[in-house]
Amino acid sequence: MSGRNTRMAQWLDYRVRVTISDQRMLVGTFMAFDKFMNVVLADCEEFRKIKSKGRKDDEKEVKRVLGFVVLRGETIVTLMAEAPPPSGPKKTEIQAGPGRGQVAGRGMPAAPLSSAPAGLAGPVRGVGGPAAIQMQPKAAGLPALGLPPGMPPGFPARPPGMPPMMPPPGMPPGMPPPGMPGMPGFGRGLPGLPGGGRGI
């Protein structure tokens, strides 16, 4: 530490009176400082003098409890020691007693690794997933109930009472409309099949 810092450090824990640039006085326990002379005071009280309106000579001192305060160094005018640190009985050191170190749990005894606690053993049947019937594979050759042939699974069925979709005039059923690419299996655009490979 430099000379000024050692001189300041000797007043730590003292009760000090600090005057700041607007003539207020702050009294508190000197806790800390830095190279900019910023000061930390604990249990701080502010005192300021207020002139009475009627008389010019009469001044009244007003006290306000502030508590924990950090003062900017450039506002400090003076710092004076008021009282030494309290010389009360020091706290007695607590000696470590005989004991054993063990891991602190969360209030539950640890279960052996061979079995999982109830509720963590795995998924419970019927909770949190689709029903078993929905997980069974569907027959590939059978059309889904209520869907016209050629509709992919998951496609919404037509409402009851609505007539089936009819292909445009002059087009056989099951063929894609003009300008749409051919569907696999109809021989359009696949080499080795009739009509395949020729730009029809």
Coordinates of N, CA, C and O in Angstrom, one line a residue, residues 86-156:
P86 N -15.5 -0.4 18.4 CA -16.0 -1.0 19.6 C -15.0 -2.1 20.1 O -14.6 -2.9 19.3
S87 N -14.7 -2.1 21.4 CA -13.8 -3.1 21.9 C -14.5 -4.1 22.7 O -14.2 -4.4 23.9
G88 N -15.6 -4.7 22.2 CA -16.4 -5.6 22.9 C -15.7 -7.0 22.8 O -14.6 -7.2 22.3
P89 N -16.3 -8.0 23.5 CA -15.7 -9.3 23.5 C -15.7 -9.9 22.1 O -16.7 -9.8 21.4
K90 N -14.6 -10.5 21.8 CA -14.4 -11.1 20.4 C -15.2 -12.4 20.4 O -15.3 -13.1 21.4
K91 N -15.7 -12.7 19.2 CA -16.4 -14.0 19.1 C -15.4 -15.1 19.2 O -14.3 -15.1 18.7
T92 N -15.9 -16.1 20.0 CA -15.0 -17.3 20.2 C -15.1 -18.2 19.0 O -16.1 -18.3 18.4
E93 N -13.9 -18.7 18.7 CA -13.8 -19.6 17.5 C -14.5 -20.9 17.9 O -14.2 -21.4 19.0
I94 N -15.2 -21.4 17.0 CA -15.9 -22.7 17.2 C -14.9 -23.8 16.8 O -14.5 -23.8 15.6
Q95 N -14.6 -24.7 17.7 CA -13.6 -25.8 17.4 C -14.4 -26.9 16.7 O -15.5 -27.2 17.0
A96 N -13.7 -27.5 15.7 CA -14.3 -28.6 15.0 C -14.3 -29.8 15.9 O -13.4 -30.1 16.6
G97 N -15.5 -30.5 16.0 CA -15.6 -31.6 16.9 C -15.4 -32.9 16.1 O -15.2 -32.9 14.9
P98 N -15.4 -34.0 16.9 CA -15.3 -35.3 16.2 C -16.5 -35.6 15.4 O -17.6 -35.3 15.8
G99 N -16.3 -36.1 14.2 CA -17.5 -36.4 13.4 C -17.0 -37.1 12.2 O -15.8 -37.5 12.0
R100 N -17.9 -37.4 11.3 CA -17.5 -38.1 10.1 C -18.2 -37.4 8.9 O -19.3 -36.8 9.0
G101 N -17.4 -37.3 7.9 CA -17.9 -36.7 6.7 C -18.8 -37.6 5.9 O -18.4 -38.8 5.6
Q102 N -20.0 -37.2 5.5 CA -20.8 -38.0 4.6 C -21.6 -37.1 3.7 O -21.9 -35.9 4.1
V103 N -22.0 -37.6 2.6 CA -22.8 -36.9 1.7 C -24.1 -36.6 2.2 O -24.8 -37.4 2.8
A104 N -24.6 -35.3 2.1 CA -25.9 -34.9 2.5 C -26.9 -35.2 1.4 O -26.7 -34.7 0.3
G105 N -27.9 -36.0 1.7 CA -28.9 -36.3 0.7 C -30.0 -35.3 0.7 O -29.9 -34.2 1.2
R106 N -31.1 -35.6 0.1 CA -32.3 -34.7 0.1 C -33.4 -35.3 0.9 O -34.6 -35.1 0.6
G107 N -33.1 -36.0 2.0 CA -34.1 -36.5 2.9 C -34.6 -37.9 2.5 O -35.4 -38.4 3.3
M108 N -34.2 -38.5 1.4 CA -34.6 -39.8 1.1 C -33.4 -40.8 1.1 O -32.3 -40.4 0.6
P109 N -33.6 -41.9 1.6 CA -32.5 -42.9 1.6 C -32.2 -43.3 0.1 O -33.1 -43.4 -0.7
A110 N -30.9 -43.5 -0.2 CA -30.6 -43.9 -1.6 C -31.0 -45.3 -1.8 O -30.7 -46.2 -1.0
A111 N -31.6 -45.6 -2.9 CA -32.0 -47.0 -3.3 C -30.9 -47.7 -4.0 O -30.1 -47.0 -4.6
P112 N -30.8 -49.0 -3.8 CA -29.7 -49.7 -4.6 C -29.9 -49.5 -6.1 O -31.0 -49.3 -6.6
L113 N -28.8 -49.6 -6.8 CA -28.9 -49.3 -8.3 C -29.7 -50.4 -9.0 O -30.0 -50.2 -10.2
S114 N -29.9 -51.6 -8.4 CA -30.6 -52.7 -9.1 C -32.0 -52.4 -9.4 O -32.6 -52.9 -10.3
S115 N -32.7 -51.6 -8.6 CA -34.1 -51.3 -8.8 C -34.3 -49.8 -8.8 O -33.7 -49.1 -8.0
A116 N -35.2 -49.4 -9.7 CA -35.5 -47.9 -9.8 C -36.7 -47.6 -8.8 O -37.5 -48.5 -8.6
P117 N -36.7 -46.4 -8.3 CA -37.9 -46.1 -7.5 C -39.2 -46.2 -8.2 O -39.2 -46.0 -9.5
A118 N -40.2 -46.4 -7.5 CA -41.6 -46.5 -8.1 C -41.9 -45.2 -8.9 O -41.6 -44.1 -8.4
G119 N -42.4 -45.3 -10.1 CA -42.7 -44.1 -10.9 C -41.6 -43.8 -11.8 O -41.8 -43.0 -12.8
L120 N -40.4 -44.3 -11.6 CA -39.3 -44.0 -12.5 C -38.8 -45.3 -13.2 O -37.7 -45.3 -13.9
A121 N -39.5 -46.3 -13.1 CA -39.1 -47.6 -13.7 C -39.3 -47.6 -15.2 O -38.7 -48.4 -15.9
G122 N -40.1 -46.8 -15.8 CA -40.4 -46.8 -17.2 C -41.7 -46.2 -17.5 O -42.5 -45.8 -16.6
P123 N -42.1 -46.2 -18.8 CA -43.5 -45.7 -19.1 C -44.6 -46.6 -18.5 O -44.5 -47.8 -18.5
V124 N -45.6 -45.9 -18.1 CA -46.8 -46.6 -17.5 C -47.8 -46.9 -18.7 O -48.0 -46.0 -19.5
R125 N -48.3 -48.1 -18.7 CA -49.2 -48.5 -19.8 C -50.4 -47.6 -19.8 O -51.1 -47.4 -18.8
G126 N -50.7 -47.0 -21.0 CA -51.9 -46.2 -21.1 C -51.8 -44.8 -20.8 O -52.7 -44.0 -20.9
V127 N -50.6 -44.3 -20.3 CA -50.4 -42.9 -19.9 C -49.3 -42.3 -20.8 O -48.2 -42.8 -20.9
G128 N -49.7 -41.2 -21.4 CA -48.7 -40.4 -22.1 C -48.4 -40.8 -23.5 O -47.5 -40.3 -24.1
G129 N -49.1 -41.7 -24.1 CA -48.8 -42.1 -25.5 C -50.0 -42.6 -26.2 O -51.1 -42.7 -25.6
P130 N -49.9 -43.0 -27.4 CA -51.1 -43.5 -28.1 C -51.5 -44.9 -27.6 O -50.7 -45.6 -27.0
A131 N -52.7 -45.2 -27.8 CA -53.2 -46.5 -27.4 C -52.5 -47.6 -28.2 O -52.0 -47.4 -29.3
A132 N -52.5 -48.8 -27.7 CA -51.8 -50.0 -28.3 C -52.4 -50.2 -29.7 O -51.6 -50.6 -30.6
I133 N -53.7 -50.1 -29.9 CA -54.3 -50.4 -31.2 C -53.8 -49.4 -32.3 O -53.7 -49.7 -33.4
Q134 N -53.5 -48.2 -31.8 CA -53.0 -47.2 -32.8 C -51.6 -47.5 -33.2 O -51.2 -47.0 -34.3
M135 N -50.9 -48.2 -32.5 CA -49.5 -48.5 -32.8 C -49.3 -49.7 -33.6 O -48.2 -50.0 -34.1
Q136 N -50.4 -50.5 -33.9 CA -50.3 -51.7 -34.7 C -50.2 -51.3 -36.2 O -50.8 -50.3 -36.6
P137 N -49.4 -52.0 -37.0 CA -49.3 -51.7 -38.4 C -50.6 -52.0 -39.1 O -51.3 -52.9 -38.7
K138 N -50.9 -51.2 -40.1 CA -52.2 -51.4 -40.8 C -51.9 -52.2 -42.1 O -50.8 -52.2 -42.6
A139 N -52.9 -52.9 -42.5 CA -52.8 -53.8 -43.7 C -52.6 -52.9 -44.9 O -53.3 -51.9 -45.1
A140 N -51.6 -53.2 -45.8 CA -51.3 -52.3 -46.9 C -52.3 -52.4 -48.0 O -52.6 -51.4 -48.7
G141 N -52.9 -53.5 -48.3 CA -53.8 -53.7 -49.4 C -55.2 -53.1 -49.2 O -55.9 -52.9 -50.1
L142 N -55.6 -53.0 -47.9 CA -57.0 -52.6 -47.6 C -57.1 -51.1 -47.6 O -56.3 -50.4 -46.9
P143 N -58.1 -50.5 -48.3 CA -58.2 -49.1 -48.2 C -58.8 -48.7 -46.8 O -59.5 -49.5 -46.2
A144 N -58.5 -47.6 -46.3 CA -58.9 -47.1 -45.0 C -60.4 -46.9 -45.1 O -61.0 -46.6 -46.1
L145 N -61.1 -47.1 -43.9 CA -62.6 -47.0 -43.9 C -63.0 -45.6 -44.2 O -62.4 -44.6 -43.7
G146 N -64.0 -45.5 -45.1 CA -64.5 -44.2 -45.4 C -63.7 -43.3 -46.4 O -64.1 -42.2 -46.7
L147 N -62.6 -43.8 -46.9 CA -61.8 -43.1 -47.8 C -62.0 -43.7 -49.2 O -62.0 -44.9 -49.4
P148 N -62.1 -42.9 -50.2 CA -62.1 -43.4 -51.6 C -60.8 -44.0 -52.0 O -59.8 -43.7 -51.4
P149 N -60.8 -45.0 -52.9 CA -59.5 -45.6 -53.3 C -58.6 -44.6 -53.9 O -59.0 -43.7 -54.6
G150 N -57.3 -44.7 -53.6 CA -56.3 -43.8 -54.1 C -56.0 -42.7 -53.2 O -55.0 -41.9 -53.4
M151 N -56.7 -42.5 -52.1 CA -56.4 -41.4 -51.1 C -55.4 -41.9 -50.2 O -55.4 -43.0 -49.7
P152 N -54.4 -41.1 -49.8 CA -53.4 -41.5 -48.9 C -54.0 -41.6 -47.5 O -54.9 -40.9 -47.2
P153 N -53.4 -42.4 -46.6 CA -53.8 -42.5 -45.2 C -53.6 -41.1 -44.6 O -52.7 -40.4 -44.8
G154 N -54.5 -40.8 -43.7 CA -54.4 -39.5 -43.0 C -55.2 -38.4 -43.7 O -55.4 -37.3 -43.2
F155 N -55.5 -38.6 -45.0 CA -56.3 -37.6 -45.8 C -57.7 -37.6 -45.2 O -58.3 -38.6 -45.0
P156 N -58.3 -36.4 -45.0 CA -59.6 -36.4 -44.4 C -60.7 -37.0 -45.3 O -60.6 -36.9 -46.5

